[in-house]
Short mmCIF file of C-alpha atoms and ligand atoms in Angstrom, two decimals:
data_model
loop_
_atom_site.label_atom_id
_atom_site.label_comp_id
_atom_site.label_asym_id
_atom_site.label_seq_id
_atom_site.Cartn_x
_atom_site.Cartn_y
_atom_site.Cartn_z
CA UNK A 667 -5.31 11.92 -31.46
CA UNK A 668 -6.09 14.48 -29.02
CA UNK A 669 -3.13 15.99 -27.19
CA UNK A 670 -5.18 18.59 -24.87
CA UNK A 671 -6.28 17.31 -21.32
CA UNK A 672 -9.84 17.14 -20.86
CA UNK A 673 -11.33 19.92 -19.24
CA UNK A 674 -11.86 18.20 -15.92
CA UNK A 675 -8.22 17.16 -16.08
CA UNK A 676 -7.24 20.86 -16.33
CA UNK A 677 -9.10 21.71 -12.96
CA UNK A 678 -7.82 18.28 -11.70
CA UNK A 679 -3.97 19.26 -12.01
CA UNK A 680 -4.29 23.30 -10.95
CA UNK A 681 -5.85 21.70 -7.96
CA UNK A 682 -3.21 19.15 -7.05
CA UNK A 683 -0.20 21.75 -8.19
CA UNK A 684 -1.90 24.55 -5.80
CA UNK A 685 -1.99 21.80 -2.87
CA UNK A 686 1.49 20.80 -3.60
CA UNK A 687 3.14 23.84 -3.76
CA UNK A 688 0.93 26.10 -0.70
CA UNK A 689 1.05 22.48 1.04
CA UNK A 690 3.35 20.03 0.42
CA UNK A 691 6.66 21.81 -1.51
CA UNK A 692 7.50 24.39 1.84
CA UNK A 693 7.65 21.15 4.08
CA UNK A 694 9.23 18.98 1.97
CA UNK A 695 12.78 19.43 3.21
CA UNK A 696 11.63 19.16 6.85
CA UNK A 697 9.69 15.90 5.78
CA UNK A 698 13.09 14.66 3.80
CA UNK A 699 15.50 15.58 7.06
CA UNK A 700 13.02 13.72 9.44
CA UNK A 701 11.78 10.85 7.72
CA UNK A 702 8.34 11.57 8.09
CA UNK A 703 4.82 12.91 6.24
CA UNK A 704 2.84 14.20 9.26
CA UNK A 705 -0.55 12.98 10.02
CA UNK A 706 -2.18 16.26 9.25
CA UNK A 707 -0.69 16.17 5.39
CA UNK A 708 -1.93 12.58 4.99
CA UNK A 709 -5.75 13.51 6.10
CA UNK A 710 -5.16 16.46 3.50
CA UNK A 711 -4.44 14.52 0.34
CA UNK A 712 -7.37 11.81 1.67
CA UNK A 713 -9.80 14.82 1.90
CA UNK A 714 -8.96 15.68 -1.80
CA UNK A 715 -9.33 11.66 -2.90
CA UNK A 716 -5.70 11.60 -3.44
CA UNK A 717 -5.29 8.94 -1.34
CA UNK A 718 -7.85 6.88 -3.25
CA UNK A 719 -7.06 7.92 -6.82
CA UNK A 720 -8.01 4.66 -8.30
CA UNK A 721 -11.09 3.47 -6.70
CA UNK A 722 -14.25 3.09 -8.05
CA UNK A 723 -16.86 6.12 -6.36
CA UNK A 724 -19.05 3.58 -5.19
CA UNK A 725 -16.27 2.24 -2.56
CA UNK A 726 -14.99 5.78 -1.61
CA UNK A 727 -12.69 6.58 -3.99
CA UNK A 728 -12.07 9.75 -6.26
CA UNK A 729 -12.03 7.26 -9.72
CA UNK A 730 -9.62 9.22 -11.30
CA UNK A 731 -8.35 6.65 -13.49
CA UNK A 732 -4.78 6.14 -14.39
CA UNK A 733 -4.54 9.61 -16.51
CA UNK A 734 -5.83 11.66 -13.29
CA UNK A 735 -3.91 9.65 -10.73
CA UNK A 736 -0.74 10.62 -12.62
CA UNK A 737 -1.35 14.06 -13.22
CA UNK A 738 -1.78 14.29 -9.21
CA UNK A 739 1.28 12.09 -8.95
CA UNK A 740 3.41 14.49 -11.16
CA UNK A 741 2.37 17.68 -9.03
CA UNK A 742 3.12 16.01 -5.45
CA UNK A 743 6.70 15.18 -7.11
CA UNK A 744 7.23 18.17 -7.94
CA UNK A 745 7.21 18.99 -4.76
CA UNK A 746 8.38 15.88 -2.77
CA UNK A 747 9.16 12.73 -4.41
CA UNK A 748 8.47 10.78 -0.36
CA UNK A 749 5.33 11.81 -0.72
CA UNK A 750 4.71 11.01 -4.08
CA UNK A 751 6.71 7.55 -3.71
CA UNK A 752 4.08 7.09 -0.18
CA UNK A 753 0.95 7.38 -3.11
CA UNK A 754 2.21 5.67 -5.18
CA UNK A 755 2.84 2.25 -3.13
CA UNK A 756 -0.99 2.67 -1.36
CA UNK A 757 -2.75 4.03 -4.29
CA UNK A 758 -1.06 1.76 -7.14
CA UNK A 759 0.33 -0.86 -5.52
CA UNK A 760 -1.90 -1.95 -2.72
CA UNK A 761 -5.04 -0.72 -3.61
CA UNK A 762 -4.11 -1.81 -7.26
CA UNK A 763 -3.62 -5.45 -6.09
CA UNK A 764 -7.35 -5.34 -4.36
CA UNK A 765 -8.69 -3.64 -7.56
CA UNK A 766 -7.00 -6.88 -9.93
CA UNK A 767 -7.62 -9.81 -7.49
CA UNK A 768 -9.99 -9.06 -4.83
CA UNK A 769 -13.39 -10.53 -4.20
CA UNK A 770 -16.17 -8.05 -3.46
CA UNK A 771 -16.09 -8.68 0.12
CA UNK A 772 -12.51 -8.21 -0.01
CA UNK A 773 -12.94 -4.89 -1.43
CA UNK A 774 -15.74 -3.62 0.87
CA UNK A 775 -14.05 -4.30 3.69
CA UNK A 776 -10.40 -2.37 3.21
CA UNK A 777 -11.08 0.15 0.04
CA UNK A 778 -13.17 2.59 1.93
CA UNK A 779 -10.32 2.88 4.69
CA UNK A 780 -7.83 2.62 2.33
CA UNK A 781 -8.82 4.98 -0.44
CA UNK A 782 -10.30 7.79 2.38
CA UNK A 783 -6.86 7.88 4.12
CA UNK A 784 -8.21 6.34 7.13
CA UNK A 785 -5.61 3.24 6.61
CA UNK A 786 -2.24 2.84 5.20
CA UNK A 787 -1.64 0.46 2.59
CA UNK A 788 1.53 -1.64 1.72
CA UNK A 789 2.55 -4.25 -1.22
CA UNK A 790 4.89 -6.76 -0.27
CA UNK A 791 6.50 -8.77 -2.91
CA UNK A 792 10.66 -8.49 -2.58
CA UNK A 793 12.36 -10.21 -0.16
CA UNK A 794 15.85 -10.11 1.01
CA UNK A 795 17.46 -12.60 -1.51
CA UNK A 796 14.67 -11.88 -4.84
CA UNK A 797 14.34 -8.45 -6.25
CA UNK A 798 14.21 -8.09 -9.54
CA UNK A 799 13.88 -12.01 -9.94
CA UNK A 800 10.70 -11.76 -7.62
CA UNK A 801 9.44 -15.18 -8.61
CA UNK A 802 11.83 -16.96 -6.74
CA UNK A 803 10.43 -15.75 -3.21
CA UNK A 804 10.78 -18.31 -0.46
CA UNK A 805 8.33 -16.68 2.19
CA UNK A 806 5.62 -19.77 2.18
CA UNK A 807 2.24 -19.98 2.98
CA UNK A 808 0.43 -23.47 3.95
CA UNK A 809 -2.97 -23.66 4.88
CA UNK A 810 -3.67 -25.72 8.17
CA UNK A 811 -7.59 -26.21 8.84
CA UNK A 812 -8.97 -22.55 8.31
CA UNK A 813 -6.11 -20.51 8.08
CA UNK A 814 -3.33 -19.78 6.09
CA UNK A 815 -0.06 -19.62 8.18
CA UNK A 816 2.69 -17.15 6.49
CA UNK A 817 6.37 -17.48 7.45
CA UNK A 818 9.25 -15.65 5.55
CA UNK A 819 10.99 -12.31 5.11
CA UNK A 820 10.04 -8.90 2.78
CA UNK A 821 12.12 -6.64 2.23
CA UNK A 822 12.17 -2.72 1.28
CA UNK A 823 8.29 -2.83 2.04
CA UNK A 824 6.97 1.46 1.01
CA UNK A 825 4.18 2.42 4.13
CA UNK A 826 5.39 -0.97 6.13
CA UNK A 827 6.25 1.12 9.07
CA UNK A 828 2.28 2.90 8.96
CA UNK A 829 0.20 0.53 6.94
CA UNK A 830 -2.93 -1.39 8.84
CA UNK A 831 -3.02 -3.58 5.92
CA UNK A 832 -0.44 -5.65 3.96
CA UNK A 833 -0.78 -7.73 0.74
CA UNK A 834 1.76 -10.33 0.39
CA UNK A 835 3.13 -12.70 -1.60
CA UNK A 836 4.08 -16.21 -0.88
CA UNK A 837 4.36 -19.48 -2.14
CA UNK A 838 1.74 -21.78 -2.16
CA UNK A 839 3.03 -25.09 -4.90
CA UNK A 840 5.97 -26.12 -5.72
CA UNK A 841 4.93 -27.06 -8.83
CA UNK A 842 5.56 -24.05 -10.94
CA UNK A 843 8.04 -21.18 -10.26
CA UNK A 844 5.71 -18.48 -11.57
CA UNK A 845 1.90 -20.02 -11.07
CA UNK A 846 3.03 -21.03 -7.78
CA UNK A 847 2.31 -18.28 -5.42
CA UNK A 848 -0.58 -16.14 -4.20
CA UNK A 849 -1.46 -13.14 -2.81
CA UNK A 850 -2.66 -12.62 1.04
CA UNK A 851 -3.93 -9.75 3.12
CA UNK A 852 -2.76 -9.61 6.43
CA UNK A 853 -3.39 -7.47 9.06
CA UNK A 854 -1.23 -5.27 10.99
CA UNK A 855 -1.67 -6.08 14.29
CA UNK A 856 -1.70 -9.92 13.16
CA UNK A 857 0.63 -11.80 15.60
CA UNK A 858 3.61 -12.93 14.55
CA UNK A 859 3.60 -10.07 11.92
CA UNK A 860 6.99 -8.15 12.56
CA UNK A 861 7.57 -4.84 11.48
CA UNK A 862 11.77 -3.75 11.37
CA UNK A 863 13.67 -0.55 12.00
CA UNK A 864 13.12 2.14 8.72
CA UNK A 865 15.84 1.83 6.56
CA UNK A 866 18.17 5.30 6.12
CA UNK A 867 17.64 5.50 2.58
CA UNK A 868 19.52 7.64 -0.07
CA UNK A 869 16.45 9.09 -0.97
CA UNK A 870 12.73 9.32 -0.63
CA UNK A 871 13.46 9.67 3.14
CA UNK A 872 9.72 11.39 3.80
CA UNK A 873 8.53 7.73 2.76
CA UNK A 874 9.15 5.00 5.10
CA UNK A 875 10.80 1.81 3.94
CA UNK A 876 11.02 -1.20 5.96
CA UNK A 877 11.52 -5.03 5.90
CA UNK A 878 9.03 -7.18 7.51
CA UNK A 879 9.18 -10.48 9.17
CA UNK A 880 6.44 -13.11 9.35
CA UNK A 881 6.79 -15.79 12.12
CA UNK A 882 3.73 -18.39 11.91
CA UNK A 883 1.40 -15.56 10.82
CA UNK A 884 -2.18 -16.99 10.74
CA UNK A 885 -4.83 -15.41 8.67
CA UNK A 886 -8.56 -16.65 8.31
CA UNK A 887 -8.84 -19.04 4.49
CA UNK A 888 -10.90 -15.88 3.39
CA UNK A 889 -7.73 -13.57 2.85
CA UNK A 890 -6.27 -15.31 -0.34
CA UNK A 891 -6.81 -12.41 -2.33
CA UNK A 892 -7.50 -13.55 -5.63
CA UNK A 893 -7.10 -17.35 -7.00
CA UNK A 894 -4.82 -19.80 -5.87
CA UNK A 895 -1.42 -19.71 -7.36
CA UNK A 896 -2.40 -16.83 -9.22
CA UNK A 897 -0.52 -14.20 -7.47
CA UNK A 898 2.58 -13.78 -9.07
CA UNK A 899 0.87 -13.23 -12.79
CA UNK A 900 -1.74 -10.57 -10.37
CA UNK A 901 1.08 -9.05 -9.17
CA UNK A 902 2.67 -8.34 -13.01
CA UNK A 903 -0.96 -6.89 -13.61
CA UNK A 904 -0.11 -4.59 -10.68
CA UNK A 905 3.21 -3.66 -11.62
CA UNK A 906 2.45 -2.81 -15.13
CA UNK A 907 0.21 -0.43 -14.08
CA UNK A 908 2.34 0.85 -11.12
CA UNK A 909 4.89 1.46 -13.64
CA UNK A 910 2.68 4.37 -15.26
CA UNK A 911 2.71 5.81 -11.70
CA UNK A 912 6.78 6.12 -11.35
CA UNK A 913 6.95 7.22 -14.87
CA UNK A 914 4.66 10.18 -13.37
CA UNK A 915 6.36 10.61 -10.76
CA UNK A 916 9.68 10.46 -12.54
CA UNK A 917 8.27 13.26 -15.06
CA UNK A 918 7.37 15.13 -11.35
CA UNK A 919 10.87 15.14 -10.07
CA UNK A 920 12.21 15.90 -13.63
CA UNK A 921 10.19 18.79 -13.77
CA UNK A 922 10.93 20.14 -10.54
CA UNK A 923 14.97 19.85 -11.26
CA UNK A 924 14.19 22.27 -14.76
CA UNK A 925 11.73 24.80 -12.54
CA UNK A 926 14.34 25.30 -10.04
CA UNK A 927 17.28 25.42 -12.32
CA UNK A 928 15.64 28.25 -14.34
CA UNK A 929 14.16 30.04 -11.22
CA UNK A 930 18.07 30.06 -9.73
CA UNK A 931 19.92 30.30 -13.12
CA UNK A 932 17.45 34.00 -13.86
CA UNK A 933 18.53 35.30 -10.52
CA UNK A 934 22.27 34.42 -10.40
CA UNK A 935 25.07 36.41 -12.90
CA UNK A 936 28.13 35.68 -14.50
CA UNK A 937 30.12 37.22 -16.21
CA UNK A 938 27.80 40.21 -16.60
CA UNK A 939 24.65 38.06 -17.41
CA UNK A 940 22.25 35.64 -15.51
CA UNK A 941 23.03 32.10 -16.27
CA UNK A 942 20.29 31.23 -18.10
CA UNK A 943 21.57 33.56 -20.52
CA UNK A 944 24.81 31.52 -21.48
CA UNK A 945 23.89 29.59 -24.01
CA UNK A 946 25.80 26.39 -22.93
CA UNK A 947 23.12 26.13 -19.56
CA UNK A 948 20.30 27.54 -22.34
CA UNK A 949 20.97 24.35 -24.79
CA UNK A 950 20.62 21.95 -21.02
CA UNK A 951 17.46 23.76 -20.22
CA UNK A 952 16.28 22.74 -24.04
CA UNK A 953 17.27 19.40 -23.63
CA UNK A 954 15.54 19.28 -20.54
CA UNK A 955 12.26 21.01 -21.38
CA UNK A 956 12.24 18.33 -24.52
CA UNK A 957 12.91 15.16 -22.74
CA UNK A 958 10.17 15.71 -19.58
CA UNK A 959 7.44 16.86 -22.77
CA UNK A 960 8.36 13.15 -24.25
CA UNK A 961 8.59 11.81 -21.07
CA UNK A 962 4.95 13.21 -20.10
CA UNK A 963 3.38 11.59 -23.29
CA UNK A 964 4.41 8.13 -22.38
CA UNK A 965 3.51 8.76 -19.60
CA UNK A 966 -0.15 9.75 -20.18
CA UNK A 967 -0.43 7.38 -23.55
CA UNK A 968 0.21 4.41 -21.31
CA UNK A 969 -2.47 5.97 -18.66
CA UNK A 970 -5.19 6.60 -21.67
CA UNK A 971 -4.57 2.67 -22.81
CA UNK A 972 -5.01 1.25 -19.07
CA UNK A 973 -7.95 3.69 -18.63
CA UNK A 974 -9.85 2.57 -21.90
CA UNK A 975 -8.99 -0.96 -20.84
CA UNK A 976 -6.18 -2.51 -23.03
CA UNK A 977 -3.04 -4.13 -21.76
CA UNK A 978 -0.44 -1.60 -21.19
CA UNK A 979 2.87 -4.06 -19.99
CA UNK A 980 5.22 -2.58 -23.03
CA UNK A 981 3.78 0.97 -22.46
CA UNK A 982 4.52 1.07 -19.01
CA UNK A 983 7.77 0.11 -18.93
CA UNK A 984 8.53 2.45 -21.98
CA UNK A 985 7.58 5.26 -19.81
CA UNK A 986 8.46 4.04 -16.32
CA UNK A 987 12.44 3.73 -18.46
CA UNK A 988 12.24 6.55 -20.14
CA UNK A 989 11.22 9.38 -17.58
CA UNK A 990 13.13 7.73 -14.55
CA UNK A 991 16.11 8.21 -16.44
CA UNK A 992 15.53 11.43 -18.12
CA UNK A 993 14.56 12.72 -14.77
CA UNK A 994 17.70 11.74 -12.98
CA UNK A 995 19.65 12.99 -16.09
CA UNK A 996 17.63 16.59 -15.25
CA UNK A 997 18.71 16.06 -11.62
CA UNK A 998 22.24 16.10 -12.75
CA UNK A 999 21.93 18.68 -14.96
CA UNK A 1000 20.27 21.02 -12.62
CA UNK A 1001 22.63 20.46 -10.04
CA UNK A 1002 25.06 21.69 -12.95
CA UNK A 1003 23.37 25.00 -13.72
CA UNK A 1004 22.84 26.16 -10.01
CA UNK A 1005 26.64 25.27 -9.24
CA UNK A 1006 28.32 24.76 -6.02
CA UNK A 1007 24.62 26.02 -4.22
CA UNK A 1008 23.15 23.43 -6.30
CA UNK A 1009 25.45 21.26 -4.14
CA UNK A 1010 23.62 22.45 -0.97
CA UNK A 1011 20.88 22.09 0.84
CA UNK A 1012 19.32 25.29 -0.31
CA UNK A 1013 18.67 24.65 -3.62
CA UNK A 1014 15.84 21.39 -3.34
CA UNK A 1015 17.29 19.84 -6.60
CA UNK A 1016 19.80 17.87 -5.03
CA UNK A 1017 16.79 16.37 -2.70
CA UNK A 1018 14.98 15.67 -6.13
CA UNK A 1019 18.38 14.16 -7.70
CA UNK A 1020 18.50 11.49 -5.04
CA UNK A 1021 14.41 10.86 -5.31
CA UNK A 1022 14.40 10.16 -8.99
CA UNK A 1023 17.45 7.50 -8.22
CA UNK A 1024 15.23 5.37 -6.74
CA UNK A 1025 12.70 5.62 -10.18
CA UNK A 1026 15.38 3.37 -11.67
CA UNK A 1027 15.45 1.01 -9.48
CA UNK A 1028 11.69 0.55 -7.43
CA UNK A 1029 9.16 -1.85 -9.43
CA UNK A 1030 11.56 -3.15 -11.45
CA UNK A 1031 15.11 -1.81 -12.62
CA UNK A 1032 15.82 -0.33 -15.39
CA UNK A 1033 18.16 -3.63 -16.67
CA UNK A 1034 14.74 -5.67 -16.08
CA UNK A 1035 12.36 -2.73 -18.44
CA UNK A 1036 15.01 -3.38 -20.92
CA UNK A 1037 14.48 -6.93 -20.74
CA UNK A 1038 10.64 -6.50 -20.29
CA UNK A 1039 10.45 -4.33 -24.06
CA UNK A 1040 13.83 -6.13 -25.85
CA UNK A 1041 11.85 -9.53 -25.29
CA UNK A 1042 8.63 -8.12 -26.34
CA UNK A 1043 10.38 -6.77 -30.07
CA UNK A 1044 12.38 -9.62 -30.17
CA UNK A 1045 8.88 -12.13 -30.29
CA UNK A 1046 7.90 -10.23 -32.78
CA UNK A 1047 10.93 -9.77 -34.57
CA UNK A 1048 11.71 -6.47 -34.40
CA UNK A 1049 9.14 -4.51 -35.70
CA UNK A 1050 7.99 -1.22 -33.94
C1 FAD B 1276 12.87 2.88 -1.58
C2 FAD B 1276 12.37 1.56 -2.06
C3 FAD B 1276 11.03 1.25 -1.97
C4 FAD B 1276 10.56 0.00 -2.38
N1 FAD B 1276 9.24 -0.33 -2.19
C5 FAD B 1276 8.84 -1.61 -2.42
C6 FAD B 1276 7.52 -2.03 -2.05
O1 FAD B 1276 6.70 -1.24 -1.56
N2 FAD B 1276 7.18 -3.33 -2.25
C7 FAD B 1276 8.04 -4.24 -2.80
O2 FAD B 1276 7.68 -5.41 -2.96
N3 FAD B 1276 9.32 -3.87 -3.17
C8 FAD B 1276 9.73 -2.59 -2.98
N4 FAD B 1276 11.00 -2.20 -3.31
C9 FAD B 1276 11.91 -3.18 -3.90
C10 FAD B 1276 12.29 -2.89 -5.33
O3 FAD B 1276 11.22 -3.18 -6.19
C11 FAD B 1276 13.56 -3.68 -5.65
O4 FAD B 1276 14.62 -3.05 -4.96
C12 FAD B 1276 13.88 -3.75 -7.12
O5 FAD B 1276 12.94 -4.55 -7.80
C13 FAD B 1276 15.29 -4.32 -7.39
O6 FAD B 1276 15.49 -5.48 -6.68
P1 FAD B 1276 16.81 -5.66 -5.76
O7 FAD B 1276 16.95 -4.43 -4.96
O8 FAD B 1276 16.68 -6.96 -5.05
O9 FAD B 1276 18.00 -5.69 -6.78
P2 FAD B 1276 18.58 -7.00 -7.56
O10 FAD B 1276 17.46 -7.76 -8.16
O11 FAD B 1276 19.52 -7.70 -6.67
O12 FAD B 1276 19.38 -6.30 -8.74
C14 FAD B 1276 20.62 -5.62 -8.52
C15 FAD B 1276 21.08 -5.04 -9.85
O13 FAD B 1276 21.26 -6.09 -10.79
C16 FAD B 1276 20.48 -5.82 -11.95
N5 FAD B 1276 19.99 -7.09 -12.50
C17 FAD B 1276 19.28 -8.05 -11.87
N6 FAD B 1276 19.00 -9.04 -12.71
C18 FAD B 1276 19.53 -8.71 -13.92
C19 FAD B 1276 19.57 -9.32 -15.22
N7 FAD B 1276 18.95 -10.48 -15.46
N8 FAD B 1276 20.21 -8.68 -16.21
C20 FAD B 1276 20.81 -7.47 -15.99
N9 FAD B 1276 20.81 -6.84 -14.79
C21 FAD B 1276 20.17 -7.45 -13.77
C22 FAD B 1276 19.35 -4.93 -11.50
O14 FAD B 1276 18.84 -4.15 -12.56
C23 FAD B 1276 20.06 -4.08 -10.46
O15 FAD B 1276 20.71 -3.01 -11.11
C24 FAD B 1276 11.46 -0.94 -2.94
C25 FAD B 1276 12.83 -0.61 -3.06
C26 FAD B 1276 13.29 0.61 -2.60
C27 FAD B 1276 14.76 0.89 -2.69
#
């Protein structure tokens, strides 16, 4: 077991954390007040590959694998968790679904644009009345002649406001809750295709979040992505590895909450001392510190599994559990330390606390990880 980074992860992460903080961390509250990541930042992180982290070279991505896309992951948290959040759904989520179901021509034709930063990617599997039990989905798709015609409702759907390309899941059989549905890609400018008002979100305001309606969409027979009834179990694939992403990003946030806690607590005195020097606030900084370390190897075991190939499903929601909480938990705590100008605006750990909220909630809860690794111990009877 080797717990150093490879050397070309080391120059991989002093890259992203330079961009993040010269580029990304002095905007971020700008970016969090108007709802926005400019147009300028996006063709940044697509001139570094960030905005293809997981694509093969060959079709224009950086091929970072999972360990590289969430060491770039954790540094843009740091900074923002929008922007992080905005990767995460078009790197892991829509570009993942291509990578697990596409066909070749599939993937030709969208990864370049995608993974450059040309196009925006979303992943659209929620719907107003299924969240966390996404199977039951009602948005149908029946195919009439050459085309598939798509009517229903998504809901909370990351980049739908931006994206020129949409994966989406609908039901295709009646015949089995979970094996039948499949995936489609759909166009944006596709008529019938609906795109709602952004919603005014707790958090991750940089990143837009909308719901989407589909009124007799048609798309050509070509854009099943993937097999037939297959896109529900396709869409776990994605998820399990999207997980590793908001565990990174999670570890981000958590980080960033401990950095600026320390940074304000050195500066600040009472009582004669700086606040980092009372040892109550010293023993929170420890637990901390310990918790986003722990946090970070789940993180990066579950990314070194996916990358050499092995199923990761338990893994990911370990560390997608794990560092959403801690990291909301550091939030809090941080928020503690600075006092009432950790209330404020000033100090960016209150925009961080109300980013990492959403880590316990986006691709999948933390009630349905707890389901996802109880079930898996229970099968095989406990044993860890
Ligand atoms: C900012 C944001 C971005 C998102 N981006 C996307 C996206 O890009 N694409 C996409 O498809 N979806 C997206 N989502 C949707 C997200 O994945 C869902 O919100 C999430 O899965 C929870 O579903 P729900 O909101 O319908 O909650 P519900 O499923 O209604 O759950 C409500 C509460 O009940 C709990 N609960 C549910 N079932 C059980 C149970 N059996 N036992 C115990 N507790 C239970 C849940 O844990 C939760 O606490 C996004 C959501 C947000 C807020």
């Amino acid at each position: 077991m080797d717990f150093e980074l490879p050397e070309e992860m080391v120059a991989l992460r002093e890259l992203a954390r330079r961009f993040a903080a010269e580029e990304i961390g002095p905007n971020a509250r700008e970016w969090d007040r108007e709802g926005e990541i400019p147009d300028e930042a996006i063709k940044k992180l697509g001139e570094l590959g960030f905005m293809g982290t997981l694509v093969p070279a060959d079709l224009g991505g950086a091929e970072l694998g999972y360990l590289g896309n969430a060491i770039v992951i954790e540094e843009v948290a740091r900074q923002c968790g929008g922007t992080a959040l905005m990767l995460a759904a078009h790197n892991g989520l829509c570009q993942g679904h291509f990578m697990v179901a596409a066909n070749d021509a599939q993937k030709k034709e969208y990864l370049p644009a995608l993974a450059s930063g040309g196009m925006f990617g979303a992943w659209c599997l929620t719907e107003p009345s299924c969240g966390s039990d996404a199977a039951a989905l009602k948005t149908r798709a029946v195919l009439d002649g050459d085309e598939w015609v798509i009517n229903g409702s998504k809901m909370f759907i990351t980049n739908g406001a931006k994206a020129g390309v949409y994966v989406v899941t609908a039901k295709t059989s009646d015949e089995s809750k979970t094996r039948g549905i499949s995936a489609f890609i759909v166009e944006r400018d596709t008529p019938g295709l609906i795109i709602g008002a952004k919603e005014d979100k707790l958090g991750m305001r940089a990143s837009d979040t909308v719901p989407l309606t589909f009124e007799d969409v048609r798309v050509p027979k070509e854009n099943l992505c993937g097999e037939l009834n297959n896109g529900f179990i396709d869409a776990l694939k994605v998820l399990e590895r999207g997980r590793i992403t908001i565990g990174a990003l999670s570890v981000g946030l958590g980080r960033g909450a401990m950095e600026e806690a320390i940074s304000y607590g050195q500066q600040r005195e009472q009582f004669g001392k700086p606040l980092v020097e009372h040892q109550t606030l010293q023993f929170m900084l420890a637990d901390m510190a310990m918790e986003i370390d722990a946090a970070r190897l789940l993180v990066h075991k579950a990314a070194l599994l996916q990358d050499a190939g092995q199923d990761t499903a338990i893994e990911s929601s370990m560390c997608k559990l794990f560092a959403s909480e801690i990291a909301t938990k550091a939030c809090m705590n941080g928020i503690q330390i600075c006092g009432g100008y950790g209330y404020t605006k000033d100090i960016p750990i209150e925009r961080l606390m109300r980013d990492a909220k959403l880590c316990e909630i986006g691709e999948g809860s933390s009630q349905v990880q707890r389901m996802i690794i109880s079930r898996h111990y229970l099968d095989m009877k406990g044993v860890a």
